[in-house]
Short mmCIF file of C-alpha atoms in Angstrom, two decimals:
data_model
loop_
_atom_site.label_atom_id
_atom_site.label_comp_id
_atom_site.label_asym_id
_atom_site.label_seq_id
_atom_site.Cartn_x
_atom_site.Cartn_y
_atom_site.Cartn_z
CA MET N 1 -9.04 -29.09 -7.08
CA VAL N 2 -11.82 -28.93 -9.97
CA LEU N 3 -10.56 -26.48 -12.63
CA CYS N 4 -13.01 -24.78 -14.81
CA PHE N 5 -11.51 -24.37 -18.44
CA PRO N 6 -13.49 -22.08 -20.90
CA TRP N 7 -11.06 -22.83 -23.79
CA ARG N 8 -9.06 -26.33 -23.68
CA TRP N 9 -5.46 -26.13 -23.11
CA PRO N 10 -4.19 -25.75 -26.98
CA LEU N 11 -5.89 -22.57 -27.68
CA LEU N 12 -4.70 -21.34 -23.71
CA CYS N 13 -1.33 -20.80 -24.62
CA ALA N 14 0.80 -18.13 -26.47
CA ARG N 15 3.77 -18.77 -28.37
CA ILE N 16 6.50 -16.60 -26.79
CA ALA N 17 7.55 -15.40 -30.62
CA GLY N 18 10.52 -13.59 -29.65
CA GLU N 19 13.54 -12.12 -27.94
CA SER N 20 14.68 -9.07 -27.51
CA ARG N 21 17.67 -6.89 -25.59
CA GLN N 22 15.28 -3.39 -25.88
CA GLY N 23 13.60 -3.21 -22.92
CA THR N 24 13.45 -2.87 -18.90
CA GLY N 25 16.35 -4.95 -19.10
CA LYS N 26 14.91 -7.51 -16.90
CA GLY N 27 14.43 -10.75 -18.37
CA ARG N 28 13.29 -11.33 -22.29
CA ASN N 29 11.62 -9.01 -24.04
CA ILE N 30 8.57 -11.93 -24.85
CA ARG N 31 5.38 -10.90 -27.22
CA VAL N 32 2.46 -12.86 -26.52
CA SER N 33 1.03 -13.41 -30.06
CA GLU N 34 1.55 -16.48 -31.58
CA ILE N 35 -0.42 -19.73 -30.43
CA GLU N 36 1.55 -22.62 -29.05
CA GLN N 37 0.50 -25.90 -28.20
CA ASP N 38 2.22 -27.39 -25.38
CA ASP N 39 3.08 -25.05 -22.42
CA PRO N 40 0.86 -22.81 -20.80
CA VAL N 41 2.86 -22.20 -17.93
CA ALA N 42 5.55 -20.95 -19.33
CA THR N 43 3.13 -18.55 -21.24
CA ILE N 44 1.24 -17.23 -18.13
CA GLU N 45 5.03 -16.98 -16.31
CA ALA N 46 6.43 -14.84 -19.32
CA ALA N 47 3.29 -12.19 -19.81
CA GLY N 48 3.47 -12.09 -15.77
CA GLN N 49 7.38 -11.25 -16.20
CA ARG N 50 6.04 -8.29 -18.96
CA LEU N 51 3.48 -7.25 -16.80
CA ARG N 52 5.81 -6.89 -14.01
CA ASP N 53 8.11 -4.83 -15.98
CA ALA N 54 5.83 -2.86 -17.33
CA ARG N 55 4.76 -1.90 -13.23
CA GLU N 56 8.36 -1.48 -12.74
CA MET N 57 8.23 1.16 -15.34
CA LEU N 58 5.35 2.69 -14.23
CA SER N 59 6.31 3.10 -10.78
CA ARG N 60 9.71 5.58 -11.68
CA ARG N 61 7.36 7.93 -12.19
CA ILE N 62 3.98 7.27 -10.03
CA ILE N 63 5.70 6.91 -6.62
CA GLY N 64 4.33 5.18 -3.58
CA GLN N 65 1.00 4.17 -5.36
CA ASP N 66 1.90 0.61 -5.65
CA ARG N 67 -1.66 -0.32 -5.25
CA VAL N 68 -3.03 1.92 -7.89
CA LEU N 69 -0.51 0.59 -10.26
CA ASP N 70 -1.83 -2.86 -9.69
CA LEU N 71 -5.42 -2.14 -10.02
CA SER N 72 -4.88 0.29 -13.17
CA LEU N 73 -2.89 -2.98 -14.83
CA ILE N 74 -5.67 -5.17 -13.53
CA ALA N 75 -8.88 -3.15 -15.05
CA LEU N 76 -7.05 -3.16 -18.22
CA LEU N 77 -6.26 -6.34 -18.43
CA CYS N 78 -9.86 -7.45 -18.30
CA GLY N 79 -10.48 -5.20 -21.17
CA GLY N 80 -12.11 -2.87 -18.05
CA HIS N 81 -12.69 0.66 -17.11
CA GLY N 82 -11.59 2.27 -14.24
CA LEU N 83 -13.12 5.19 -11.94
CA LEU N 84 -9.84 6.49 -10.18
CA VAL N 85 -11.39 8.58 -6.80
CA GLY N 86 -8.44 11.16 -4.85
CA ALA N 87 -7.90 14.23 -3.49
CA PRO N 88 -6.04 16.94 -6.64
CA GLY N 89 -2.57 16.42 -6.43
CA LEU N 90 -2.33 12.87 -6.37
CA ALA N 91 -1.12 12.05 -9.51
CA LYS N 92 -4.21 10.44 -11.31
CA THR N 93 -3.91 12.36 -14.51
CA ARG N 94 -0.06 11.63 -14.39
CA LEU N 95 -0.85 8.06 -13.91
CA VAL N 96 -2.87 7.97 -16.80
CA ASP N 97 -0.05 9.39 -19.39
CA THR N 98 2.26 7.17 -18.09
CA LEU N 99 0.16 3.95 -18.92
CA GLY N 100 -0.50 5.43 -22.30
CA THR N 101 3.13 5.40 -23.03
CA VAL N 102 4.49 2.34 -21.25
CA LEU N 103 1.78 -0.13 -22.37
CA GLY N 104 2.03 1.98 -25.81
CA LEU N 105 -1.29 3.36 -26.26
CA ASP N 106 -2.85 6.21 -27.93
CA SER N 107 -4.19 8.11 -25.10
CA LYS N 108 -6.18 11.37 -24.75
CA ARG N 109 -7.53 13.61 -21.93
CA VAL N 110 -11.34 15.34 -21.39
CA GLN N 111 -11.30 17.91 -18.98
CA PHE N 112 -14.93 17.24 -17.72
CA THR N 113 -16.73 20.96 -17.00
CA PRO N 114 -20.74 21.71 -16.88
CA ASP N 115 -20.59 23.25 -20.32
CA LEU N 116 -19.18 20.32 -22.02
CA MET N 117 -21.62 18.74 -24.65
CA PRO N 118 -21.66 15.40 -25.93
CA ALA N 119 -19.97 16.05 -29.14
CA ASP N 120 -17.20 17.74 -27.27
CA ILE N 121 -16.44 13.99 -26.55
CA LEU N 122 -17.91 11.80 -29.52
CA GLY N 123 -17.49 14.26 -32.26
CA ALA N 124 -19.67 15.67 -34.20
CA GLU N 125 -20.52 15.98 -38.51
CA VAL N 126 -19.86 19.18 -40.40
CA LEU N 127 -20.80 21.08 -43.24
CA GLU N 128 -17.74 21.09 -45.67
CA THR N 129 -17.40 23.19 -48.84
CA GLY N 130 -15.31 21.56 -51.52
CA LYS N 131 -12.90 23.51 -53.73
CA ASP N 132 -15.88 23.36 -56.52
CA GLY N 133 -18.05 24.65 -54.20
CA SER N 134 -19.62 21.37 -53.29
CA ARG N 135 -21.07 21.13 -49.72
CA ALA N 136 -21.13 17.41 -48.26
CA PHE N 137 -21.25 16.39 -44.64
CA LYS N 138 -17.76 15.75 -43.03
CA PHE N 139 -17.33 13.51 -39.31
CA ILE N 140 -14.65 15.25 -37.07
CA GLU N 141 -13.79 12.69 -34.48
CA GLY N 142 -13.67 13.25 -31.07
CA PRO N 143 -11.50 12.43 -28.11
CA VAL N 144 -13.16 9.20 -27.80
CA PHE N 145 -11.53 7.82 -30.73
CA CYS N 146 -8.50 6.64 -28.98
CA GLN N 147 -6.97 3.73 -26.77
CA LEU N 148 -7.05 5.49 -23.63
CA LEU N 149 -9.79 8.18 -22.64
CA MET N 150 -8.85 10.11 -19.48
CA ALA N 151 -12.33 11.46 -18.20
CA ASP N 152 -10.95 14.05 -15.54
CA GLU N 153 -13.47 14.85 -13.13
CA ILE N 154 -16.19 13.02 -14.80
CA ASN N 155 -18.95 14.01 -12.26
CA ARG N 156 -18.76 17.81 -12.69
CA ALA N 157 -20.12 17.26 -16.37
CA SER N 158 -24.12 17.04 -16.89
CA PRO N 159 -25.63 13.86 -16.65
CA ARG N 160 -26.30 14.36 -20.92
CA THR N 161 -22.68 14.39 -21.20
CA GLN N 162 -21.40 11.29 -19.01
CA SER N 163 -24.49 9.43 -20.48
CA ALA N 164 -22.07 9.91 -23.86
CA LEU N 165 -19.55 7.81 -22.61
CA LEU N 166 -22.11 4.86 -21.91
CA GLN N 167 -22.48 3.28 -24.81
CA ALA N 168 -18.73 3.72 -25.70
CA MET N 169 -17.76 1.96 -22.43
CA GLN N 170 -20.02 -0.95 -22.83
CA GLU N 171 -19.85 -1.66 -26.62
CA GLY N 172 -16.83 -0.26 -28.27
CA GLN N 173 -18.37 1.78 -30.42
CA VAL N 174 -21.04 5.21 -30.59
CA THR N 175 -23.77 5.91 -32.47
CA ILE N 176 -23.61 9.61 -34.22
CA ALA N 177 -26.24 11.01 -36.72
CA GLY N 178 -27.78 7.26 -36.80
CA ALA N 179 -24.42 5.91 -37.78
CA GLN N 180 -22.73 3.30 -35.74
CA ARG N 181 -18.73 3.86 -35.59
CA PRO N 182 -16.52 1.40 -33.81
CA LEU N 183 -13.92 2.79 -31.21
CA ALA N 184 -9.96 1.68 -31.18
CA ARG N 185 -9.08 -1.46 -29.96
CA PRO N 186 -8.39 -1.68 -26.96
CA PHE N 187 -10.54 0.82 -25.64
CA HIS N 188 -10.35 2.31 -21.99
CA VAL N 189 -11.58 4.96 -19.89
CA LEU N 190 -10.15 5.74 -16.79
CA ALA N 191 -12.39 8.48 -15.12
CA THR N 192 -11.41 10.49 -11.82
CA GLN N 193 -13.38 12.09 -8.99
CA ASN N 194 -12.67 14.42 -6.51
CA PRO N 195 -14.25 12.82 -3.34
CA ILE N 196 -13.77 16.46 -1.33
CA GLU N 197 -15.65 19.04 -3.28
CA GLN N 198 -18.79 18.28 -4.24
CA GLU N 199 -20.33 21.57 -5.13
CA GLY N 200 -21.30 21.58 -8.36
CA THR N 201 -20.63 18.15 -9.21
CA TYR N 202 -22.99 15.87 -10.70
CA PRO N 203 -22.88 12.42 -8.89
CA LEU N 204 -22.83 9.38 -11.76
CA PRO N 205 -25.81 7.26 -12.06
CA GLU N 206 -25.61 3.50 -11.33
CA ALA N 207 -26.13 2.61 -14.56
CA GLN N 208 -23.10 4.12 -15.23
CA LEU N 209 -21.00 3.32 -11.73
CA ASP N 210 -21.70 -0.02 -12.65
CA ARG N 211 -20.01 0.01 -16.29
CA PHE N 212 -16.55 0.97 -14.30
CA LEU N 213 -14.68 -2.46 -13.38
CA VAL N 214 -12.99 -1.12 -10.30
CA GLN N 215 -13.05 2.20 -8.20
CA ILE N 216 -9.32 2.86 -7.48
CA ASP N 217 -9.16 5.04 -4.24
CA VAL N 218 -5.92 7.13 -4.52
CA ASP N 219 -4.75 7.76 -1.10
CA PHE N 220 -2.02 9.96 0.18
CA PRO N 221 1.41 8.73 0.28
CA ASP N 222 3.16 7.63 3.25
CA ARG N 223 6.39 9.65 5.01
CA ALA N 224 8.85 8.08 2.55
CA ALA N 225 7.31 8.19 -0.69
CA GLU N 226 6.62 11.73 -0.23
CA ARG N 227 10.27 12.25 0.92
CA ASP N 228 10.98 10.38 -2.71
CA ILE N 229 8.36 12.02 -4.82
CA ILE N 230 9.58 15.73 -3.80
CA LEU N 231 13.03 14.83 -4.00
CA ALA N 232 12.08 13.33 -8.27
CA THR N 233 9.79 15.84 -9.34
CA THR N 234 11.43 19.18 -7.93
CA GLY N 235 14.88 18.85 -10.06
CA ALA N 236 15.74 19.60 -13.47
CA THR N 237 14.38 16.14 -15.56
CA ASP N 238 11.66 14.23 -14.96
CA ALA N 239 12.19 10.63 -14.75
CA ASP N 240 12.44 9.09 -17.77
CA VAL N 241 9.95 5.88 -19.10
CA THR N 242 9.83 4.00 -22.11
CA GLY N 243 7.28 1.83 -23.66
CA VAL N 244 7.60 -2.15 -22.12
CA LEU N 245 4.29 -3.52 -24.00
CA ASP N 246 2.20 -2.30 -27.11
CA ALA N 247 -1.38 -2.09 -28.03
CA GLY N 248 -1.38 -5.86 -29.75
CA GLU N 249 0.46 -7.24 -26.93
CA LEU N 250 -1.93 -6.29 -24.43
CA MET N 251 -4.65 -7.44 -26.34
CA GLY N 252 -3.18 -11.11 -26.36
CA MET N 253 -2.75 -10.95 -22.71
CA GLN N 254 -6.63 -9.77 -22.42
CA ALA N 255 -7.35 -12.60 -24.08
CA LEU N 256 -4.95 -14.66 -22.36
CA VAL N 257 -6.91 -13.67 -18.87
CA ARG N 258 -9.98 -14.80 -20.14
CA ARG N 259 -8.96 -18.47 -21.17
CA MET N 260 -6.88 -18.89 -17.26
CA PRO N 261 -8.64 -21.52 -15.62
CA VAL N 262 -10.10 -21.38 -12.42
CA GLY N 263 -11.08 -23.56 -9.43
CA ASP N 264 -14.50 -24.00 -8.45
CA ALA N 265 -13.83 -23.22 -5.08
CA VAL N 266 -12.91 -19.83 -6.22
CA VAL N 267 -16.13 -19.59 -8.65
CA GLU N 268 -18.36 -20.64 -5.60
CA ALA N 269 -16.78 -17.75 -3.10
CA ILE N 270 -17.38 -15.30 -5.87
CA LEU N 271 -20.79 -16.35 -6.05
CA ASP N 272 -21.40 -16.57 -2.36
CA LEU N 273 -19.79 -12.89 -1.65
CA VAL N 274 -21.55 -11.21 -4.47
CA ARG N 275 -24.67 -12.73 -3.48
CA ALA N 276 -24.51 -11.99 0.23
CA ALA N 277 -24.35 -8.55 -0.56
CA ARG N 278 -27.57 -8.50 -2.25
CA PRO N 279 -30.14 -7.19 0.57
CA GLY N 280 -33.52 -8.83 0.81
CA THR N 281 -32.64 -12.05 -0.95
CA PRO N 282 -32.82 -15.55 -0.35
CA ASP N 283 -28.93 -15.28 0.02
CA SER N 284 -28.43 -11.92 1.44
CA ALA N 285 -26.23 -11.74 4.67
CA ALA N 286 -27.64 -10.04 8.34
CA VAL N 287 -25.07 -7.19 8.03
CA THR N 288 -26.36 -6.72 4.35
CA ASP N 289 -29.86 -6.62 5.56
CA GLU N 290 -28.99 -4.15 7.97
CA ALA N 291 -26.74 -1.72 6.37
CA VAL N 292 -27.19 -2.06 2.17
CA SER N 293 -30.24 -0.27 0.19
CA TRP N 294 -28.82 -1.79 -2.82
CA GLY N 295 -26.17 -4.33 -3.82
CA PRO N 296 -23.94 -5.93 -6.63
CA GLY N 297 -25.75 -7.20 -9.92
CA PRO N 298 -24.21 -10.13 -12.17
CA ARG N 299 -21.62 -7.93 -13.56
CA ALA N 300 -19.84 -7.34 -10.34
CA ALA N 301 -19.44 -11.37 -10.41
CA GLN N 302 -18.01 -10.82 -13.84
CA ALA N 303 -15.39 -8.46 -13.16
CA LEU N 304 -14.06 -10.20 -9.98
CA MET N 305 -13.63 -13.48 -11.74
CA LEU N 306 -11.93 -11.52 -14.76
CA ALA N 307 -10.17 -8.80 -11.80
CA SER N 308 -9.08 -12.50 -10.20
CA ARG N 309 -7.53 -14.18 -12.98
CA ALA N 310 -5.49 -10.94 -14.07
CA ARG N 311 -4.06 -10.65 -10.66
CA ALA N 312 -2.76 -13.61 -10.62
CA LEU N 313 -1.43 -13.47 -14.30
CA ILE N 314 0.61 -10.12 -12.74
CA GLU N 315 2.26 -12.55 -10.04
CA GLY N 316 2.74 -15.27 -12.64
CA ARG N 317 0.19 -18.10 -11.06
CA LEU N 318 -1.49 -20.43 -13.53
CA VAL N 319 -4.82 -20.06 -11.23
CA PRO N 320 -6.69 -17.46 -8.88
CA ASP N 321 -7.15 -18.19 -5.20
CA ALA N 322 -9.60 -16.76 -2.73
CA GLY N 323 -7.04 -14.08 -1.44
CA ASP N 324 -7.40 -12.51 -5.04
CA VAL N 325 -11.01 -12.47 -4.56
CA ALA N 326 -10.52 -10.65 -1.24
CA ALA N 327 -7.65 -8.52 -2.22
CA LEU N 328 -10.38 -7.77 -5.03
CA ALA N 329 -13.77 -7.35 -3.21
CA ARG N 330 -13.46 -3.52 -2.25
CA PRO N 331 -12.07 -2.05 -5.17
CA VAL N 332 -15.16 -4.38 -7.33
CA LEU N 333 -17.91 -4.31 -5.49
CA LYS N 334 -17.71 -0.50 -3.39
CA HIS N 335 -18.95 1.34 -6.32
CA ARG N 336 -21.73 -1.25 -6.95
CA MET N 337 -23.15 -0.85 -3.29
CA ALA N 338 -24.86 2.34 -1.19
CA LEU N 339 -25.44 2.28 2.06
CA SER N 340 -29.01 2.68 3.67
CA PHE N 341 -30.00 5.98 5.28
CA ALA N 342 -29.73 4.15 8.97
CA ALA N 343 -26.51 2.90 8.12
CA ARG N 344 -24.94 6.20 7.30
CA ALA N 345 -26.66 7.99 10.25
CA GLU N 346 -24.58 5.28 12.51
CA GLY N 347 -21.46 6.17 10.56
CA ARG N 348 -20.94 2.88 8.95
CA SER N 349 -19.44 2.43 5.54
CA VAL N 350 -19.38 0.40 2.75
CA GLU N 351 -15.62 -1.06 2.97
CA ASP N 352 -16.86 -1.99 6.32
CA VAL N 353 -19.78 -4.03 5.17
CA ILE N 354 -17.41 -5.36 2.21
CA ASP N 355 -15.12 -6.54 4.87
CA GLN N 356 -17.45 -8.50 7.41
CA LEU N 357 -18.39 -10.02 3.87
CA VAL N 358 -15.22 -11.55 3.23
CA ALA N 359 -14.43 -12.63 6.78
CA ASP N 360 -17.72 -14.35 6.76
CA HIS N 361 -18.01 -16.22 3.31
CA LEU N 362 -14.10 -16.35 1.94
CA ARG N 363 -12.76 -16.77 5.36
CA VAL N 364 -9.89 -14.61 4.30
CA GLU N 365 -8.64 -11.61 5.40
CA ALA N 366 -9.28 -8.85 3.63
CA ALA N 367 -6.78 -6.19 2.12
CA ALA N 368 -6.43 -3.35 2.96
#
């Protein structure tokens, strides 16, 4: 297998800086920080173990949503943002709060409403009077100045307010009163949407949807998980969670993801899948031309490449494979594609189209 190396191996490896008996109690509390020269396999295995420890800690409070936890971690490992779509009461807000605790991130929450203004998110300059009577403008930071921002029910705010997040999500900075202000690092947005109630909402434009690395569908738990939920959440105390990672360690793992090697076969599979999903192009698939009105751009291929690496890292694997691409096809492509009117009238879904593309181009069964 031919491997594509973004950097040479010495730069890939991170030093296993130290061991601690604190943490989850599984394995070593390893920090990915210093540069090592000789053992990339141990580095990836160590980082994967730390991530699995974090996932286990998250599952103490978020019960029966293992796939949601995995996709949320993948989005953050890629340095990206996630769009959580699900009915009310499925622990979306609880998930973001718990992620902030377990990953050691400064998290804030904004409830999006029709009367929310851009300044309510970004902040604003106010005229302040000093003790000597002098006046000067002072900038008051908005909630966007954090490391993990929850945009709750983002589609309830006006398009003007929604667009206030665009620059922040793409560039990691905002422009206020003509001045550019950098945001904290790392910076991630996890936004939520309710797919059931659409009255009084403003659908996100394609440009903003494309800023989200993945769309994470939050479904109802199965019977066994729901039983565990009601037993765990109706007692006198809540499940206790503690920090497993911190912001610096997460950033180290984000750098590691971008340095992981990828086989040529996986690169070609990503290109085949994304290009086949674009209607009216030389590489488009027949099902795409029949059912899709617009398809994913190059950002989708970038997202699949990074997300496949992140999934492999969580599992402690050195390189991603076609199974990673297949498992991530829906969350990466779903919000970047739209069905034609005729396809919607026939009752077809974007998921069906993606599954068909995966079956035709990857020869791997799509993940449910």
